[in-house]
mmCIF file of C-alpha atoms in Angstrom:
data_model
loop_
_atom_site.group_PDB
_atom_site.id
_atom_site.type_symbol
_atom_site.label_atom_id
_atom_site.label_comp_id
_atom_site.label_asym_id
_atom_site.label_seq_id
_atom_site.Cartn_x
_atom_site.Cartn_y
_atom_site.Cartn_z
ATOM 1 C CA UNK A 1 -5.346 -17.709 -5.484
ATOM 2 C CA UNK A 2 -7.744 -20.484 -6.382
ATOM 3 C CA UNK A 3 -7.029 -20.317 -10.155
ATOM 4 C CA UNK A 4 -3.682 -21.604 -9.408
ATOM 5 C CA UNK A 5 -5.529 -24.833 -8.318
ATOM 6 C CA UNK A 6 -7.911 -24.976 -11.679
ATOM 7 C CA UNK A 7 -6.612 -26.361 -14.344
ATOM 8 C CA UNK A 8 -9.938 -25.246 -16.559
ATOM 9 C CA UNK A 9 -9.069 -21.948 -15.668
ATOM 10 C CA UNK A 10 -5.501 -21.546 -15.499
ATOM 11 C CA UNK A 11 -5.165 -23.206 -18.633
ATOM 12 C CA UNK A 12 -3.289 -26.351 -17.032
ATOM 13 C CA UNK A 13 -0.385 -24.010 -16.444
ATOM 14 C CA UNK A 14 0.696 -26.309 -13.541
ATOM 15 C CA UNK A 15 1.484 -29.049 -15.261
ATOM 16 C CA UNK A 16 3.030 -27.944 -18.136
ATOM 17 C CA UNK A 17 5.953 -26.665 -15.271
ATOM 18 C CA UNK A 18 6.428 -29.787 -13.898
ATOM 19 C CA UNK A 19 6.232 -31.532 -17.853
ATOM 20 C CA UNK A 20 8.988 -29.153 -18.367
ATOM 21 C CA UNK A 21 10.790 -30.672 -15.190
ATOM 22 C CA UNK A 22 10.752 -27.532 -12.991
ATOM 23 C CA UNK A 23 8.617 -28.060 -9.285
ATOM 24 C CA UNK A 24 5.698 -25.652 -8.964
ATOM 25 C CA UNK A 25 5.511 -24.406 -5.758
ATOM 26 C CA UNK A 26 1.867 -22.621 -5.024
ATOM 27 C CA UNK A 27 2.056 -19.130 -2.823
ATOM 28 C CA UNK A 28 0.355 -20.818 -0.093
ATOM 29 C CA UNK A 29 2.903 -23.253 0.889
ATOM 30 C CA UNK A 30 5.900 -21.021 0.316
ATOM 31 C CA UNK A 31 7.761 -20.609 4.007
ATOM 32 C CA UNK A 32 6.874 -16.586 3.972
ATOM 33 C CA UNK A 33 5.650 -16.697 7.456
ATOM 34 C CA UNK A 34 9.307 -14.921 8.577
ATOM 35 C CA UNK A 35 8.995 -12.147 5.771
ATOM 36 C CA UNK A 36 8.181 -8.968 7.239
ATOM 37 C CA UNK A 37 7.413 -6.682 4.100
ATOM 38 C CA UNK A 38 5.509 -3.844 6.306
ATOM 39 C CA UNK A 39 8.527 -1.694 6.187
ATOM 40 C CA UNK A 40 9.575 -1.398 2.902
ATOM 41 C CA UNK A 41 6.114 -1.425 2.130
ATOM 42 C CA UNK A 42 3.824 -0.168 4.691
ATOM 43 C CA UNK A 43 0.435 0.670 2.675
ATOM 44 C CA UNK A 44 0.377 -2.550 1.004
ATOM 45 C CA UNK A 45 -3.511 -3.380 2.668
ATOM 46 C CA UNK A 46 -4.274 -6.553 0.244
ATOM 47 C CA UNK A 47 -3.078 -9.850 1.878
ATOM 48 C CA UNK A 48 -2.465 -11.277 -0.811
ATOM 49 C CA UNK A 49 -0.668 -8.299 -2.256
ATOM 50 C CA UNK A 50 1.154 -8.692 1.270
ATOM 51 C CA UNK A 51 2.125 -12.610 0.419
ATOM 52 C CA UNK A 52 3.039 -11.652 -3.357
ATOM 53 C CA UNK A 53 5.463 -9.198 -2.447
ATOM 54 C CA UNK A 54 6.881 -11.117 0.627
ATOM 55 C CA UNK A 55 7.344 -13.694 -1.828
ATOM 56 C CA UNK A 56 9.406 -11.607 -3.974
ATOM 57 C CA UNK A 57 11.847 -11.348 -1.004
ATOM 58 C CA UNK A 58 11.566 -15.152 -0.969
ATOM 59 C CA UNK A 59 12.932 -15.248 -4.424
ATOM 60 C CA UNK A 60 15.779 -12.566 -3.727
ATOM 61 C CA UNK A 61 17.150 -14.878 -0.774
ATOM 62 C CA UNK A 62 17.042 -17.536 -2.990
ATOM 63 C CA UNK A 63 19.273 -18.344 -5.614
ATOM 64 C CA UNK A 64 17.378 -21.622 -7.075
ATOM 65 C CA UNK A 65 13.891 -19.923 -6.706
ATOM 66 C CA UNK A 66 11.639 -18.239 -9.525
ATOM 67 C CA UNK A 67 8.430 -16.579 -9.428
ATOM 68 C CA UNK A 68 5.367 -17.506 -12.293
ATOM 69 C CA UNK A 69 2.482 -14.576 -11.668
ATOM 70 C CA UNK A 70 -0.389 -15.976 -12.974
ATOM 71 C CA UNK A 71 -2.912 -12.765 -13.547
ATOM 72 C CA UNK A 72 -6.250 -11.981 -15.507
ATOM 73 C CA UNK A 73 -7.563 -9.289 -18.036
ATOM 74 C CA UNK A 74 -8.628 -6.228 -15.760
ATOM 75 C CA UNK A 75 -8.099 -7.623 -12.669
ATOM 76 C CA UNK A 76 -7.761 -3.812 -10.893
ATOM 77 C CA UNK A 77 -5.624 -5.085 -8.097
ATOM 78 C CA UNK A 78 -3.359 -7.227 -9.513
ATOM 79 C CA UNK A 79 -2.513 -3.870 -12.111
ATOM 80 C CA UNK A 80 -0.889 -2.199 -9.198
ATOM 81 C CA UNK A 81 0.835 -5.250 -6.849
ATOM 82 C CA UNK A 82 2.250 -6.793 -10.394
ATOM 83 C CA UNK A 83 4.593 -3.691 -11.557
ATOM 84 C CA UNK A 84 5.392 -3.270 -7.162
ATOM 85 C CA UNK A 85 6.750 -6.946 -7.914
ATOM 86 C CA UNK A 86 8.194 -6.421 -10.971
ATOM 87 C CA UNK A 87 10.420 -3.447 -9.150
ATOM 88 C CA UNK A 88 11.610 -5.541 -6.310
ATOM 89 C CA UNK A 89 12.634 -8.180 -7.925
ATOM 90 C CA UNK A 90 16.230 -8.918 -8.630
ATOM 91 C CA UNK A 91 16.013 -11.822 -11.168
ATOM 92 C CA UNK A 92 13.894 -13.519 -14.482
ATOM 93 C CA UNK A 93 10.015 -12.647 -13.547
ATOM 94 C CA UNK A 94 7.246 -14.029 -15.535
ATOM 95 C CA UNK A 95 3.743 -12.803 -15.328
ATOM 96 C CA UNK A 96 1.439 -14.316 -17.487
ATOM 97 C CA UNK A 97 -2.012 -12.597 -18.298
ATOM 98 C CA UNK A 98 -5.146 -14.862 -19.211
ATOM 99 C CA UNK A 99 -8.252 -13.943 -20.582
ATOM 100 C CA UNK A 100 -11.259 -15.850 -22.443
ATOM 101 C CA UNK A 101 -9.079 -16.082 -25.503
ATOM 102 C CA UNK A 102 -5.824 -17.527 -23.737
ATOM 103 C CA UNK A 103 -4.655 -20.865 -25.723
ATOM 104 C CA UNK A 104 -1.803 -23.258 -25.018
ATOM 105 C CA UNK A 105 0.408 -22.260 -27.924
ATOM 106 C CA UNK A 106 0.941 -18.991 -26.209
ATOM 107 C CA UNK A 107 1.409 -20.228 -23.069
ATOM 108 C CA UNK A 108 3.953 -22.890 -23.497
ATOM 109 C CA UNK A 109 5.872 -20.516 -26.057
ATOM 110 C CA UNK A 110 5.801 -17.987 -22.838
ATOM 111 C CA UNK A 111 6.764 -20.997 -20.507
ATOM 112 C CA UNK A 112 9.953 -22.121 -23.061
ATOM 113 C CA UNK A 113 11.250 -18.275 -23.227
ATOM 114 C CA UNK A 114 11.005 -18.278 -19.832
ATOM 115 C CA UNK A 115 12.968 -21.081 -18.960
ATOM 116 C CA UNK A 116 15.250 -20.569 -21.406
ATOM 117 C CA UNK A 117 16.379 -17.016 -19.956
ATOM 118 C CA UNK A 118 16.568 -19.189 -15.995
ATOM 119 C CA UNK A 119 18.724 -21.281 -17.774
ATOM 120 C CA UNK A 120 20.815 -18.031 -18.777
ATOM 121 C CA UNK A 121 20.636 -16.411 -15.966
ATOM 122 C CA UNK A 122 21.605 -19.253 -13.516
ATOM 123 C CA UNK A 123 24.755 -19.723 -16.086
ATOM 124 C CA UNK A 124 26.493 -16.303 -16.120
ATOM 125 C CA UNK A 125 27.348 -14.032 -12.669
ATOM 126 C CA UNK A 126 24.761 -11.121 -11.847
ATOM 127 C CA UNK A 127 27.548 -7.934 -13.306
ATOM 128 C CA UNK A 128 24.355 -5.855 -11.299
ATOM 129 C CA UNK A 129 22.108 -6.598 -8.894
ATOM 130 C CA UNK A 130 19.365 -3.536 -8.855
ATOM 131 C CA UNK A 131 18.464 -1.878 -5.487
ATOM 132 C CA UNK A 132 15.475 -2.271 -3.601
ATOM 133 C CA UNK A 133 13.891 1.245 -2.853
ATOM 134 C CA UNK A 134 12.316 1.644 0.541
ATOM 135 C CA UNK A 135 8.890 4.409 -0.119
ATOM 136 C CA UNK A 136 9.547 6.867 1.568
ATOM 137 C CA UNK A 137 6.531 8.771 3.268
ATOM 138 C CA UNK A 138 7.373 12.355 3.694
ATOM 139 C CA UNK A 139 5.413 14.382 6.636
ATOM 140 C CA UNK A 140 4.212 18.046 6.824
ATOM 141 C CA UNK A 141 6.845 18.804 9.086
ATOM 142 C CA UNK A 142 9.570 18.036 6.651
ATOM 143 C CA UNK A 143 7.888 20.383 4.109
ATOM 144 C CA UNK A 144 6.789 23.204 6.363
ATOM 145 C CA UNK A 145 7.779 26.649 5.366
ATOM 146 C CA UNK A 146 10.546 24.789 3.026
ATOM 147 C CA UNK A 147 9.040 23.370 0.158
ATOM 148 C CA UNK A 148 5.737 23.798 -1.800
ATOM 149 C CA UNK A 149 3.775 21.336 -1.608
ATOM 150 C CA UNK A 150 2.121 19.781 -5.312
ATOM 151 C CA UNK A 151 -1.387 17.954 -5.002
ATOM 152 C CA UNK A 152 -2.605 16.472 -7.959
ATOM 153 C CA UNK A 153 -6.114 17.813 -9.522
ATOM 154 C CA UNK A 154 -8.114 15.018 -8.456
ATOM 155 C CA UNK A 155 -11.250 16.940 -7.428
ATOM 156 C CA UNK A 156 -12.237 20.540 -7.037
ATOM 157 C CA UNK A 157 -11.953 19.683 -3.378
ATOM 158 C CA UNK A 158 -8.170 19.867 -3.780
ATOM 159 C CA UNK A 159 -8.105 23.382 -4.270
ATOM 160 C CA UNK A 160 -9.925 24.097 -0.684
ATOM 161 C CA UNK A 161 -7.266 21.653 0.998
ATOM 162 C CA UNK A 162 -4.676 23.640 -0.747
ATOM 163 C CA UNK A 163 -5.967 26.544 0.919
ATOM 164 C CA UNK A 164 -5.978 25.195 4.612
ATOM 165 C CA UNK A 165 -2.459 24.304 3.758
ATOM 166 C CA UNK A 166 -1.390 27.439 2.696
ATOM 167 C CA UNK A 167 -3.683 29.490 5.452
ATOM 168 C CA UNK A 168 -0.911 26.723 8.159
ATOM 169 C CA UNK A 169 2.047 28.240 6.197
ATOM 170 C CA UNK A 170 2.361 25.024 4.736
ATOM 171 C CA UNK A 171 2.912 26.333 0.785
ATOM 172 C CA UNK A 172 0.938 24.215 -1.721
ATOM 173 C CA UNK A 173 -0.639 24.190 -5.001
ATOM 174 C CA UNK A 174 -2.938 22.075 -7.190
ATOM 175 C CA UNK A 175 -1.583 20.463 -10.289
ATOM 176 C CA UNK A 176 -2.744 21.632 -13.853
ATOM 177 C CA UNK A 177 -4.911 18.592 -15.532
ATOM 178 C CA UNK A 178 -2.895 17.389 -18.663
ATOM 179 C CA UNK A 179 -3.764 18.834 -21.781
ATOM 180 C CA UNK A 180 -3.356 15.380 -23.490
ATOM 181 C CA UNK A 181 -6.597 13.264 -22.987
ATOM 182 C CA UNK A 182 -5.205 10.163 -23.960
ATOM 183 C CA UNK A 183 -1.971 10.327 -20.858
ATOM 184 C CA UNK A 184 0.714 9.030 -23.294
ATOM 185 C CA UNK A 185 3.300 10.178 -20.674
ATOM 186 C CA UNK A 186 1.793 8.235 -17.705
ATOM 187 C CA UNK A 187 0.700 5.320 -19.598
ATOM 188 C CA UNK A 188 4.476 4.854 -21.225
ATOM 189 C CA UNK A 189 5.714 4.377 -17.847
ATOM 190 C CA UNK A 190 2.960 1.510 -16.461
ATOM 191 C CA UNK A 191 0.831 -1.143 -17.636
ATOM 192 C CA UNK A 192 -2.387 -1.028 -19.457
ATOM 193 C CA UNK A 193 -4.550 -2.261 -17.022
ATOM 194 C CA UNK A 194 -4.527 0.834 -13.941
ATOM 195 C CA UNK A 195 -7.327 2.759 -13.030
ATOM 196 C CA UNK A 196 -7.550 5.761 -14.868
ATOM 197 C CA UNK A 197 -7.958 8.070 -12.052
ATOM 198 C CA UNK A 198 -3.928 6.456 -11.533
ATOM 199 C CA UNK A 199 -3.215 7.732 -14.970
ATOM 200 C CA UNK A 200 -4.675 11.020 -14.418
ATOM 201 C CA UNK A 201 -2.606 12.257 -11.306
ATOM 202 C CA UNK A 202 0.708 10.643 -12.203
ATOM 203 C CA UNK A 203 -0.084 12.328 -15.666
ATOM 204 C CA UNK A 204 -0.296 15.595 -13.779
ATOM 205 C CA UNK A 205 2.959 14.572 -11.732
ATOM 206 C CA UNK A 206 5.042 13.913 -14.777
ATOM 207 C CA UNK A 207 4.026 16.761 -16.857
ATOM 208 C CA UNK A 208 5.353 18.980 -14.119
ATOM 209 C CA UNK A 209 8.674 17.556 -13.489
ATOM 210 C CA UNK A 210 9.488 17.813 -17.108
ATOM 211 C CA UNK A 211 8.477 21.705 -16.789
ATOM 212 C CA UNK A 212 12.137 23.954 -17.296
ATOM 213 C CA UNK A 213 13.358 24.563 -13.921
ATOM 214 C CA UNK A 214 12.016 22.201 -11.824
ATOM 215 C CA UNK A 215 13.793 21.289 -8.618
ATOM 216 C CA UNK A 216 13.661 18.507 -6.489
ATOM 217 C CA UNK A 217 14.740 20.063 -3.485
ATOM 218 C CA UNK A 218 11.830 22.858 -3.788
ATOM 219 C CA UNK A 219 8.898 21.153 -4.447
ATOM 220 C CA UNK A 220 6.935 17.815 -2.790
ATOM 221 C CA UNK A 221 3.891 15.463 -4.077
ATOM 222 C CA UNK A 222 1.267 14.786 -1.973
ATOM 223 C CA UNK A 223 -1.025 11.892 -2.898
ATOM 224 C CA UNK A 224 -3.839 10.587 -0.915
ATOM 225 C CA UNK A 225 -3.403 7.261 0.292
ATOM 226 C CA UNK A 226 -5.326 4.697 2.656
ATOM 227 C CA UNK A 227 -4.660 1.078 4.343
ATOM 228 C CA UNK A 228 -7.730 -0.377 3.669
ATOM 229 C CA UNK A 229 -10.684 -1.357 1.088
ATOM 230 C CA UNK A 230 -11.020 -2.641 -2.697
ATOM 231 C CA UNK A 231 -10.328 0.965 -4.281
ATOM 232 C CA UNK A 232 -7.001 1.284 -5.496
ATOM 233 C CA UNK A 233 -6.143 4.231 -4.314
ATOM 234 C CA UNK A 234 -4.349 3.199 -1.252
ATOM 235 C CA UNK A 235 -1.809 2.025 -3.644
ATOM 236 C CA UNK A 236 -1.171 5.199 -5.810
ATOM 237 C CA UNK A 237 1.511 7.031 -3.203
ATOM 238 C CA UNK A 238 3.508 3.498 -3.475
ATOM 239 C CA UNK A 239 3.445 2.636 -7.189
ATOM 240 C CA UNK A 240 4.529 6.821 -7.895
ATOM 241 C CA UNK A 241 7.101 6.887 -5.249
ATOM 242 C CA UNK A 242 9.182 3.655 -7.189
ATOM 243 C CA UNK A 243 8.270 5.510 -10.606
ATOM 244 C CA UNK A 244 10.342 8.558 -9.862
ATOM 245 C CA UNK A 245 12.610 7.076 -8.020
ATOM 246 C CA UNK A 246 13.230 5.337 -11.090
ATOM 247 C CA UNK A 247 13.891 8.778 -12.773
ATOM 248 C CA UNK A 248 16.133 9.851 -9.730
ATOM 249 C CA UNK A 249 13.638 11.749 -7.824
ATOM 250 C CA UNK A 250 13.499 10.999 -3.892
#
């Protein structure tokens, strides 16, 4: 949050807002104290993924309000929170991405486009307003002797927790790794900048529900998840969940 606050390193974003005549509201004073995001979004561990996506709701309530995401090259975390926030959010979104190499051409270009489609957008009524998807966190009992379960080939380990499963009458089987090294099917449906492990088991996901046959109602994902540390993989279960949902998959 402190490169909001730095104009060397934010590339004086802040003013060129209010030059443009719009007030620039940082995260930490926004009134999100009354947002309760743990919900809709229960494994969201990073405070300030907490306050970004709280903030979202802010802007949903709010018809006059609009959300700048100022992010950096590789920043791990911000690769998952951003496209969670991009999902959730019902109106004009602007992230913009800084590296070394950032100039002030391509920000103010970014700034005017972005304005310009608030401008539109405050001028014409919503025809749509998209839903906001609760994850939805399925457990064993809801699977049990119904539904095979599909974990994705994330270690060799996998295949001995299949077996417990399946030794419990729990059905279950480990996911085939993806033929294609470079995951064009996983990376066409997220940003650049996720952890590759990310790409490998929603690679493994898609690949399967494109397979002839497939049903919905037969088979389950598991992914691995956790509510706390800097690895990302506490956010994998929430990030897949809105991406096929997005594809009609519950």
């Amino acid at each position: 949050p402190y490169t909001s606050y730095d104009a060397n390193v934010n590339n004086d974003i802040v003013n060129k807002i209010l030059d443009a005549g719009y007030l620039a509201i940082p995260l930490e004073l926004a009134p999100l104290g009354s947002i309760d995001i743990s919900k809709q979004m229960p494994k969201m561990y990073w405070i300030q993924g907490q306050k970004k996506l709280a903030a979202i709701e802010l802007l949903n309530k709010n018809k006059n309000l609009f959300g700048i995401d100022i992010t950096y090259f590789a920043c791990g975390p911000d690769a998952q929170i951003n496209q969670q926030m991009r999902c959730r959010t019902q109106k004009p979104f602007l992230t913009v991405e800084m590296d070394e190499h950032t100039g002030d051409a391509g920000i103010d270009t970014r700034l005017q486009a972005f304005f310009n489609t608030v401008k539109s957008y405050l001028g014409i009524e919503a025809k749509q307003i998209s839903k906001v998807f609760s994850v939805k966190l399925k457990g064993l009992n809801k699977i049990k002797g119904k539904n095979i379960l599909l974990i994705p080939p994330m270690s060799k380990h996998n295949n001995a927790f299949s077996a417990v499963l399946n030794a419990y009458k729990i059905r279950s089987r480990v996911l085939e790794v993806s033929p294609d090294e470079t995951m064009e099917r996983a990376r066409s449906c997220t940003c650049g900048l996720v952890c590759t492990p990310y790409l490998h088991t929603t690679e493994a996901m898609l690949n399967f529900i494109q397979k002839p046959g497939f049903d919905q109602e037969k088979f389950a994902f598991f992914q691995a998840t956790t509510d706390c540390g800097p690895c990302r993989l506490g956010q994998y279960a929430s990030l897949e969940s809105l991406l096929f949902q997005k594809k009609g998959i519950d």
